[in-house]
CSV table of C-alpha atoms in Angstrom, one decimal:
chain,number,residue,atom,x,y,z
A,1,UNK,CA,0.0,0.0,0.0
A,2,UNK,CA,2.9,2.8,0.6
A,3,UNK,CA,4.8,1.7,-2.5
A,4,UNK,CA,1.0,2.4,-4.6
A,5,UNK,CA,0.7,5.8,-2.4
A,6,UNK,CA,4.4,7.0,-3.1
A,7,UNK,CA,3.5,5.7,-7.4
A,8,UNK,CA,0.6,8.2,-7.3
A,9,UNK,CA,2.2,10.7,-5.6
A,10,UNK,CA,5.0,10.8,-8.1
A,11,UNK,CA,2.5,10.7,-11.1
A,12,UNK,CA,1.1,13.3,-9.5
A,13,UNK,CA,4.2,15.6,-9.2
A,14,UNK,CA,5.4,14.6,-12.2
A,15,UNK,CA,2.2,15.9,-14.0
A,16,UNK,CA,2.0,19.3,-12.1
A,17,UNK,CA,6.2,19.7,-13.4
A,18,UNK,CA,4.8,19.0,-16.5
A,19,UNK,CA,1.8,21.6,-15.9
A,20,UNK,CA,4.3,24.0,-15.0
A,21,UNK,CA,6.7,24.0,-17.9
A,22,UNK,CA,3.9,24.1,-20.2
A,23,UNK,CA,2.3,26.8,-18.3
A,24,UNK,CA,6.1,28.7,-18.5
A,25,UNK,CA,6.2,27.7,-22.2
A,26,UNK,CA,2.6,29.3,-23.0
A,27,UNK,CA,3.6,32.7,-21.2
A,28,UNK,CA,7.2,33.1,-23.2
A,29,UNK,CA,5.4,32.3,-26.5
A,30,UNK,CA,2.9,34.7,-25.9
A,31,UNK,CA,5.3,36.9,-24.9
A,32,UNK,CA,7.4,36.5,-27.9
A,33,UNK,CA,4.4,36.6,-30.4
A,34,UNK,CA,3.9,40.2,-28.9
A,35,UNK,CA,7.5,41.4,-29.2
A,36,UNK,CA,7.5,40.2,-33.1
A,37,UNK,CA,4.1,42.0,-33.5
A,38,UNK,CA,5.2,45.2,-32.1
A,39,UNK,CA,8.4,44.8,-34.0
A,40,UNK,CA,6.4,44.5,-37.2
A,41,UNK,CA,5.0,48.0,-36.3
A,42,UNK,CA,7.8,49.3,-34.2
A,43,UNK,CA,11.3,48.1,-36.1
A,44,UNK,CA,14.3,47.8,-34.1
A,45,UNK,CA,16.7,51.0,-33.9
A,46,UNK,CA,19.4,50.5,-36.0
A,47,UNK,CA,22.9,50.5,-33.8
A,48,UNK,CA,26.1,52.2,-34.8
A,49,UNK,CA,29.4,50.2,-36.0
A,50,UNK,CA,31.2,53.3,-36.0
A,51,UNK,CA,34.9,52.3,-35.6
A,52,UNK,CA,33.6,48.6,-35.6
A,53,UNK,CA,35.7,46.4,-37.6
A,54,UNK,CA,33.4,44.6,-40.4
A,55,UNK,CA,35.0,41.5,-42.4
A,56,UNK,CA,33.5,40.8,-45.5
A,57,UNK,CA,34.5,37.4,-47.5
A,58,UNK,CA,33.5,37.4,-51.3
A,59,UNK,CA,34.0,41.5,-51.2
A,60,UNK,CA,35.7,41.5,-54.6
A,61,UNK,CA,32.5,42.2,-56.3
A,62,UNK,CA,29.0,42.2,-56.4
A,63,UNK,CA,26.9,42.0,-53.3
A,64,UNK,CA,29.7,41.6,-51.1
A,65,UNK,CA,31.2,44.5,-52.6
A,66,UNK,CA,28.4,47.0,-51.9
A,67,UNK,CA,27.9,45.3,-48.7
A,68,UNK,CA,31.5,46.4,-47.8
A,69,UNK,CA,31.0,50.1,-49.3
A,70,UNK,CA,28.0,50.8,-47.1
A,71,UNK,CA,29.5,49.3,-43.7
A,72,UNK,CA,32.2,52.0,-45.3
A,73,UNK,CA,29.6,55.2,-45.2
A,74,UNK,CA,28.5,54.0,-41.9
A,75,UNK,CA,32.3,54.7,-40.3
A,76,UNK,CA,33.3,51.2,-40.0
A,77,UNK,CA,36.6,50.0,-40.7
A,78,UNK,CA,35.9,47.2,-43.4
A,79,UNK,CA,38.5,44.1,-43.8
A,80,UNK,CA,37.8,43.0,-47.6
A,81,UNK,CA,39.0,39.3,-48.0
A,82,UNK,CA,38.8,37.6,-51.6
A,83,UNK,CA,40.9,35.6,-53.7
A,84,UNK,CA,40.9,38.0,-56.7
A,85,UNK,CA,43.5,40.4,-55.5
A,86,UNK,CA,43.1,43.2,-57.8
A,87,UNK,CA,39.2,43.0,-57.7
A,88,UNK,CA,39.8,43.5,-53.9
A,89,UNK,CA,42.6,46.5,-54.0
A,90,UNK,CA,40.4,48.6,-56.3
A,91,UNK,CA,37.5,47.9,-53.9
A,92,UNK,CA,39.3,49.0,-51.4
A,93,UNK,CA,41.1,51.7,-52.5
A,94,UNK,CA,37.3,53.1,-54.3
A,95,UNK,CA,36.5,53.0,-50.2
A,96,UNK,CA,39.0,54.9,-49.3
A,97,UNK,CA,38.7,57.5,-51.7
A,98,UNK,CA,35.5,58.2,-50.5
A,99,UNK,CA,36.9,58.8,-47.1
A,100,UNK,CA,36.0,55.4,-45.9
A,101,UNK,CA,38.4,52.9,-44.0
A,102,UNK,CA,38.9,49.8,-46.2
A,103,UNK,CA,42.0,47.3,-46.3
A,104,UNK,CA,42.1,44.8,-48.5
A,105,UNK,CA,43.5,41.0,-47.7
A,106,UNK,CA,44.0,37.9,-50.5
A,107,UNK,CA,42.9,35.5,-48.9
A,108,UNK,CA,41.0,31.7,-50.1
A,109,UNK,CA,38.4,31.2,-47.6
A,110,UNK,CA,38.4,27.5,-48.4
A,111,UNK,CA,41.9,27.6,-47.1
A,112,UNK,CA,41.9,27.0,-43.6
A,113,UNK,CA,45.6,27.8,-43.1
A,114,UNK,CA,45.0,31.1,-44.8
A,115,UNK,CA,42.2,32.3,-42.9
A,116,UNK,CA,44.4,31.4,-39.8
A,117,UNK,CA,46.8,33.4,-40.9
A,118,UNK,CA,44.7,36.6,-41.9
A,119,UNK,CA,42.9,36.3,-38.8
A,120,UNK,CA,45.6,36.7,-36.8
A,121,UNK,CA,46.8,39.6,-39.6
A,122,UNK,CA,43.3,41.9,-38.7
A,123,UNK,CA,43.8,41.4,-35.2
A,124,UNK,CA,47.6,42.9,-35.2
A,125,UNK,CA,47.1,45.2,-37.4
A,126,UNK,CA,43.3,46.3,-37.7
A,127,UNK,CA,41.9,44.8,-34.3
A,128,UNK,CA,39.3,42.1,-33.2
A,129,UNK,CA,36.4,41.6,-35.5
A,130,UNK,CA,32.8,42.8,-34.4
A,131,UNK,CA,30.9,41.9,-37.7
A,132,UNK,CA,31.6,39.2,-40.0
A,133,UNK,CA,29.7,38.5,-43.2
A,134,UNK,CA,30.7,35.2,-44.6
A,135,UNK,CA,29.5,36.2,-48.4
A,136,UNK,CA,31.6,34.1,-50.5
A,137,UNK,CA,30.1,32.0,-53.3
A,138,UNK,CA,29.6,30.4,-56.3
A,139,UNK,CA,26.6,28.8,-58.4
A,140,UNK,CA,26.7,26.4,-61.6
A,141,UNK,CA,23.9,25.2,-63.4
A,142,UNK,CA,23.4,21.6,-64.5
A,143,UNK,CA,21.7,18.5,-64.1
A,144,UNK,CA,23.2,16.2,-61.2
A,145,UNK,CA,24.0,13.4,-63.3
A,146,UNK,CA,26.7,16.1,-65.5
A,147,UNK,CA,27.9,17.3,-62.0
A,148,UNK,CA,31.6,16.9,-62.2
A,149,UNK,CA,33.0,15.8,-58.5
A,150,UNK,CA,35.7,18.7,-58.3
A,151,UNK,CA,33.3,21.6,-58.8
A,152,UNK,CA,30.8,19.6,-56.3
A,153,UNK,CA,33.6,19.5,-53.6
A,154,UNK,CA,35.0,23.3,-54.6
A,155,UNK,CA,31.0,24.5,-54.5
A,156,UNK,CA,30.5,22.8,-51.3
A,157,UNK,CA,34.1,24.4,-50.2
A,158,UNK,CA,33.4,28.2,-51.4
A,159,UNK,CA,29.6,28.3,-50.3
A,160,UNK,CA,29.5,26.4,-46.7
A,161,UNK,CA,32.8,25.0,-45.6
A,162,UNK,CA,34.9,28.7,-45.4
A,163,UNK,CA,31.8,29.6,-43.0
A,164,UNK,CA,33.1,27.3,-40.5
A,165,UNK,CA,36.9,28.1,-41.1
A,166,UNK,CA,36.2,32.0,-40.3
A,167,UNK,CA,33.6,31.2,-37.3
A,168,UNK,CA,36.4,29.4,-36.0
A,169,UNK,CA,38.4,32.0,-36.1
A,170,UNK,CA,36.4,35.5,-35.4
A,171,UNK,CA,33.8,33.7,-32.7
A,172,UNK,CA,37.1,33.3,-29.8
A,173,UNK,CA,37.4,37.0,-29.2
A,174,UNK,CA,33.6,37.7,-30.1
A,175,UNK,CA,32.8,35.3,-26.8
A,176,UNK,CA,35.8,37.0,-24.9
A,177,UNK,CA,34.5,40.3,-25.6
A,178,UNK,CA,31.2,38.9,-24.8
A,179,UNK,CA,30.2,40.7,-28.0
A,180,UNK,CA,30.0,40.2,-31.8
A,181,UNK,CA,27.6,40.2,-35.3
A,182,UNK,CA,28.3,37.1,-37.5
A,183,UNK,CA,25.9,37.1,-40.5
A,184,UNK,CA,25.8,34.2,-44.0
A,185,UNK,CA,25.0,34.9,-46.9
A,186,UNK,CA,22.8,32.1,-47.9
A,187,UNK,CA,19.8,31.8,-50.2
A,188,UNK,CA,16.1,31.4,-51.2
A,189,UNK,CA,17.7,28.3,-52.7
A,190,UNK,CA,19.0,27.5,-49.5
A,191,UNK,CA,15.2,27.4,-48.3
A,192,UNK,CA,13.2,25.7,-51.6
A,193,UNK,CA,15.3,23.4,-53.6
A,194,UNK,CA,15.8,24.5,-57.0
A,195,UNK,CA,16.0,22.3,-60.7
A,196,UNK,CA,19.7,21.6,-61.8
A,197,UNK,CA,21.2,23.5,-59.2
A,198,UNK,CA,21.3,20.3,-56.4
A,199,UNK,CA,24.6,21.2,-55.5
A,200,UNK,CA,23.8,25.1,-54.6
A,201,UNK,CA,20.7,24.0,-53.0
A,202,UNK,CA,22.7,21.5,-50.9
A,203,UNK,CA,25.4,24.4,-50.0
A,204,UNK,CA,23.0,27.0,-49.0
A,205,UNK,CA,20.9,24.9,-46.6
A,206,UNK,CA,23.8,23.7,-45.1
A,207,UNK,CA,24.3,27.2,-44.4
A,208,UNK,CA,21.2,27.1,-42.6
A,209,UNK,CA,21.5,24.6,-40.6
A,210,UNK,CA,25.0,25.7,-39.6
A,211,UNK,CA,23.5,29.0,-38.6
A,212,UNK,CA,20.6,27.6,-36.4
A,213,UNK,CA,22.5,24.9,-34.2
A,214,UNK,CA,24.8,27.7,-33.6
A,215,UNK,CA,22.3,29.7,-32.4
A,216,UNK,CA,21.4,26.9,-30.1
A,217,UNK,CA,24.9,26.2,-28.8
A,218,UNK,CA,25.3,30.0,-28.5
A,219,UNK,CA,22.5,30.1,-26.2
A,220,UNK,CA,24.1,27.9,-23.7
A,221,UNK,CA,26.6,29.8,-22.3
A,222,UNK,CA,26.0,33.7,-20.8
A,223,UNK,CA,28.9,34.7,-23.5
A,224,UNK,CA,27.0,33.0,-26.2
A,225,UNK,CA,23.7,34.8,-26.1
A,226,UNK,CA,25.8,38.1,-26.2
A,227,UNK,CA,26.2,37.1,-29.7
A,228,UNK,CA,24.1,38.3,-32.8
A,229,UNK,CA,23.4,35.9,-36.0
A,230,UNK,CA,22.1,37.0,-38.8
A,231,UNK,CA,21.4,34.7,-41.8
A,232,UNK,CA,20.4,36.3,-45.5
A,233,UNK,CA,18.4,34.2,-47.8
A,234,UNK,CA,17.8,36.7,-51.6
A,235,UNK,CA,15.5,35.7,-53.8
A,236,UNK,CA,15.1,37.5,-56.8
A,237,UNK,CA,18.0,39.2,-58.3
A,238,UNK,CA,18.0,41.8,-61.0
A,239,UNK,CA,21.0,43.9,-62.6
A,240,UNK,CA,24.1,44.3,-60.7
A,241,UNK,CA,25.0,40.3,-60.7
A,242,UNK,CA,26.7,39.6,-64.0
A,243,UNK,CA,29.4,37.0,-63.9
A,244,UNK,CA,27.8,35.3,-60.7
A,245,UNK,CA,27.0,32.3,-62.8
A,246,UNK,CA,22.9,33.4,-62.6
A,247,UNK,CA,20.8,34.6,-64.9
A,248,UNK,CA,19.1,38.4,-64.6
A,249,UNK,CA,15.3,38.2,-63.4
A,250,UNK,CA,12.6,39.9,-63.9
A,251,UNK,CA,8.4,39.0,-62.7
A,252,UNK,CA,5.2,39.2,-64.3
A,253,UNK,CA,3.9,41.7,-61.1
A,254,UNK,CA,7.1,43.5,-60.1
A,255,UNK,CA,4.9,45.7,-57.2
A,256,UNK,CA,4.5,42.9,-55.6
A,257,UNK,CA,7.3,40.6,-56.4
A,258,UNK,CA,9.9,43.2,-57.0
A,259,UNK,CA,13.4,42.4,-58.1
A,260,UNK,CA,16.4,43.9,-56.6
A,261,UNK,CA,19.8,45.3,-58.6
A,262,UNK,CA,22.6,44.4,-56.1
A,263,UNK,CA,23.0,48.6,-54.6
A,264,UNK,CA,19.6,47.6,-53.5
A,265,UNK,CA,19.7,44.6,-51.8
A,266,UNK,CA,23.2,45.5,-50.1
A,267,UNK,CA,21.4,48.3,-48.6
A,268,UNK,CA,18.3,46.0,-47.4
A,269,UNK,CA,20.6,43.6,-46.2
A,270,UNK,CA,22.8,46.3,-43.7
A,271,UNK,CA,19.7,47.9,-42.5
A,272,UNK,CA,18.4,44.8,-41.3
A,273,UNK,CA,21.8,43.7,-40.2
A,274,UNK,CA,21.5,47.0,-38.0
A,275,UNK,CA,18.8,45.9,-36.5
A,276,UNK,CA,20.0,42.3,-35.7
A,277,UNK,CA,17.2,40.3,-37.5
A,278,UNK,CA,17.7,36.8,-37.4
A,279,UNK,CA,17.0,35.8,-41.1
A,280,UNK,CA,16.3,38.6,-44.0
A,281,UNK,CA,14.8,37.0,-46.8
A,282,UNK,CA,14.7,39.6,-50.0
A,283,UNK,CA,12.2,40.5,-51.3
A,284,UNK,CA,10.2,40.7,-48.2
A,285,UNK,CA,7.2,39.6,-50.2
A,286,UNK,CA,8.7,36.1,-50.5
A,287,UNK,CA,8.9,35.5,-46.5
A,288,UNK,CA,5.1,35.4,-46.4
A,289,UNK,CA,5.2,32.9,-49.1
A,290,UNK,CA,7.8,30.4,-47.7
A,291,UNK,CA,6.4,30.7,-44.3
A,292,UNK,CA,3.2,29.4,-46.1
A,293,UNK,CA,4.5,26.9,-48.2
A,294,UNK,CA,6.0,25.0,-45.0
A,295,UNK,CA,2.5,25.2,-43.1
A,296,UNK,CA,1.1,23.4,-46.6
A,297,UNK,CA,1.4,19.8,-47.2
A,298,UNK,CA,4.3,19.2,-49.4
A,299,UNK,CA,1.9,18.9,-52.6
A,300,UNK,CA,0.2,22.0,-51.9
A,301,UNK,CA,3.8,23.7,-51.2
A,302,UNK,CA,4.8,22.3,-54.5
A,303,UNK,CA,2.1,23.9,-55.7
A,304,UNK,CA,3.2,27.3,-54.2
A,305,UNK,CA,6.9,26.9,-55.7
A,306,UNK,CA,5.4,26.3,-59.0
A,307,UNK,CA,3.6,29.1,-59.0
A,308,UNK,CA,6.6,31.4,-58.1
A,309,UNK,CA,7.8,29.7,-60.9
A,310,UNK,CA,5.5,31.0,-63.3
A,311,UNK,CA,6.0,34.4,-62.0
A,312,UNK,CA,10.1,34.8,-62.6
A,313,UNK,CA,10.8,35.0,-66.1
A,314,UNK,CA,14.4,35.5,-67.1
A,315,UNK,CA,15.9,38.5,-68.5
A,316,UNK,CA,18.7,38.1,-71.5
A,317,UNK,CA,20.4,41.0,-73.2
A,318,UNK,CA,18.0,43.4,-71.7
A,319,UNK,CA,14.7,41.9,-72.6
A,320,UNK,CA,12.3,39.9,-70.8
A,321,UNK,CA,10.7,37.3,-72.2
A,322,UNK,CA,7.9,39.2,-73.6
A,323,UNK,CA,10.5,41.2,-75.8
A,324,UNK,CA,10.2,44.1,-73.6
A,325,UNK,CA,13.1,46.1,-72.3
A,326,UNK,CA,14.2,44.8,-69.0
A,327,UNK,CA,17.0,45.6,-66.5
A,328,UNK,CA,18.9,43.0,-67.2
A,329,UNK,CA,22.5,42.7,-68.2
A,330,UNK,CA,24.6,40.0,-70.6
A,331,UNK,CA,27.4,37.4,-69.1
A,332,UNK,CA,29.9,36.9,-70.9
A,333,UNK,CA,29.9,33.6,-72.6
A,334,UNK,CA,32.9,31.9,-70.5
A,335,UNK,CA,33.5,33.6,-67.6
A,336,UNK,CA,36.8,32.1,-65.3
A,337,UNK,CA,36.9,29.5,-62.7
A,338,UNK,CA,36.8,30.9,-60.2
A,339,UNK,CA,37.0,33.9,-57.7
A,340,UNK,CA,34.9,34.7,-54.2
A,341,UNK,CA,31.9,36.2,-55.5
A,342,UNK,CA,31.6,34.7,-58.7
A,343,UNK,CA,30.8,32.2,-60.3
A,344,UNK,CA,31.3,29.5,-63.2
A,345,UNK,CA,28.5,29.9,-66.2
A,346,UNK,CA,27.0,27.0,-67.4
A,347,UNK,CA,25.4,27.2,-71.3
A,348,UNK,CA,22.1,25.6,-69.9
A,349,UNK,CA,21.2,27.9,-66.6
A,350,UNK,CA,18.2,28.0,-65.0
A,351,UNK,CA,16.7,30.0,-62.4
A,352,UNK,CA,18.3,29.0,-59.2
A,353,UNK,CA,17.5,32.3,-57.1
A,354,UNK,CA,13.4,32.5,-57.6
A,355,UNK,CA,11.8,29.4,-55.4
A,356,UNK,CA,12.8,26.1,-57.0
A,357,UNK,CA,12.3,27.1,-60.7
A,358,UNK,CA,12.8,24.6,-63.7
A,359,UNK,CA,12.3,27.4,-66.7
A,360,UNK,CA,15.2,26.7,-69.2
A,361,UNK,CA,17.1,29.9,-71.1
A,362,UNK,CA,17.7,29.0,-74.6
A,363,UNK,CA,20.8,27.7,-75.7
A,364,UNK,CA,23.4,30.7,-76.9
């Protein structure tokens, strides 16, 4: 008879822990749900990097470039590391002739020696690291079965492995300084897979799910949670992009599926950097729609991605596929292997950077 009294009792307390926790869980979602909806109304103010030292990877060119002039125009001091060294002195010196503080670095993020090495360089010369943007990447386009290993292993290299060779390396001081910004550069495609781009997909959601368990491990520790992460996920890109290996986009309803030239989405992207978002998917429009598609069943989300499909059309030598003028801009034909921030072109592309399309450009 105890032993039975003593097996309810435990039931018991074990169901009013359990009562408890739920009860704790219920009040911090509701809490949270009313910090996001104020923030919807009320956005976060924006702080200042002043002085604070910015590392950008990929800052050659394109977004990572205008990424790195902005930081630039905000007062920051902005580290520029890329593999394409005169790319990255021009960018550099075009910063600092606007009065801006930028010092350029060669450096092959897929090299984990290297990044060592210029880590250590930044710190004795520049000083420790408060933002990092791990922007480096390249894209080819092709079915999986004409994949060729070595450009599978140097995507998966560029795109998702440097991210953990420079976390390694910036996070140390950021947790001793109980203080730090470290932001990827991923992808819609790193969200929704895409047709003949397997390989990008698979790099960009790696990127993903790099950035969320750090944000749990982070959370573990009092230094951790001092720590910002910011992931960026673009979906429709416009002009500004040539030689990235994608083709130039356009949509049937631009108002409400805009697309964005690259001065435009760097801009988005630092602002809401700023303000320590979490993950800062461009166009904002599209962020209602994935969040949709993954309440869906995965037919009916299918269904979603096709659509999107239907409304990104490419744009080739500044016309859309309706013949009218668009803001496109033409690769060239055979663009080199291969720099940070660029990409290899493949003669059958297809459109990688709306949600999982399958349209196919004509052959040149």
């Amino acid at each position: 008879m105890p032993s039975l009294l003593s097996a309810m009792l435990l039931r018991l307390f074990n169901w009013f822990l359990f009562a408890a926790e739920l009860a704790r869980l219920v009040t911090r979602l509701a809490y949270t749900l009313a910090e996001c909806a104020f923030r919807l109304l009320v956005p976060k103010q924006k702080k200042n990097v002043a002085n604070s030292v910015v590392v950008v990877t990929g800052a050659a060119r394109g977004l990572g470039r205008e990424i790195a002039r902005i930081f630039a125009e905000l007062g920051a001091k902005v580290v520029l590391l890329d593999i394409d060294q005169a790319r990255n002195n021009e960018t550099a010196k075009s910063i600092r002739s606007d009065g801006g503080k930028g010092f350029s670095f060669t450096c092959d993020v897929t090299d984990e020696d290297q990044v060592k090495k210029v880590a250590q360089k930044i710190g004795r010369l520049i000083g420790e690291v408060d933002i990092l943007v791990n922007n480096a990447g390249i894209a080819q386009s092709m079915p999986i079965l004409n994949m060729n290993p070595n450009q599978i292993r140097r995507t998966m290299e560029v795109n998702t492995l440097s991210h953990f060779w420079t976390i390694q390396e910036f996070l140390p001081k950021m947790l001793e300084r109980r203080k730090g910004h470290i932001v990827a550069v991923s992808s819609m495609a790193g969200l929704i897979g895409a047709a003949n781009y397997t390989e990008y997909c698979a790099s960009k959601f790696a990127i993903m799910g790099l950035m969320l368990s750090l944000e749990r491990e982070l959370a573990q520790s009092d230094e951790g949670r001092n720590i910002r992460l910011s992931t960026v996920c673009p979906a429709i890109l416009s002009k500004g992009f040539e030689c990235t290996g994608l083709p130039f986009l356009s949509t049937w309803f631009p108002s409400i599926f805009p697309s964005m030239d690259v001065q435009v989405a760097a801009q988005e992207v630092v602002t809401r950097i700023l303000r320590e978002e979490d993950v800062i998917i461009l166009p904002a429009s599209f962020s209602l729609m994935h969040r949709l598609s993954l309440l869906l069943p995965h037919k009916v989300g299918r269904l979603v991605q096709e659509y999107l499909d239907y409304m990104v059309f490419f744009i080739r030598s500044g016309l859309s596929k309706s013949g009218t003028p668009g803001v496109g801009l033409q690769c060239p034909r055979s663009p080199p292997l291969v720099s940070e921030g660029t990409a290899p072109q493949s003669r059958n592309w297809s459109c990688v950077v709306s949600a999982g399309s399958s349209l196919q450009a004509p052959e040149p």
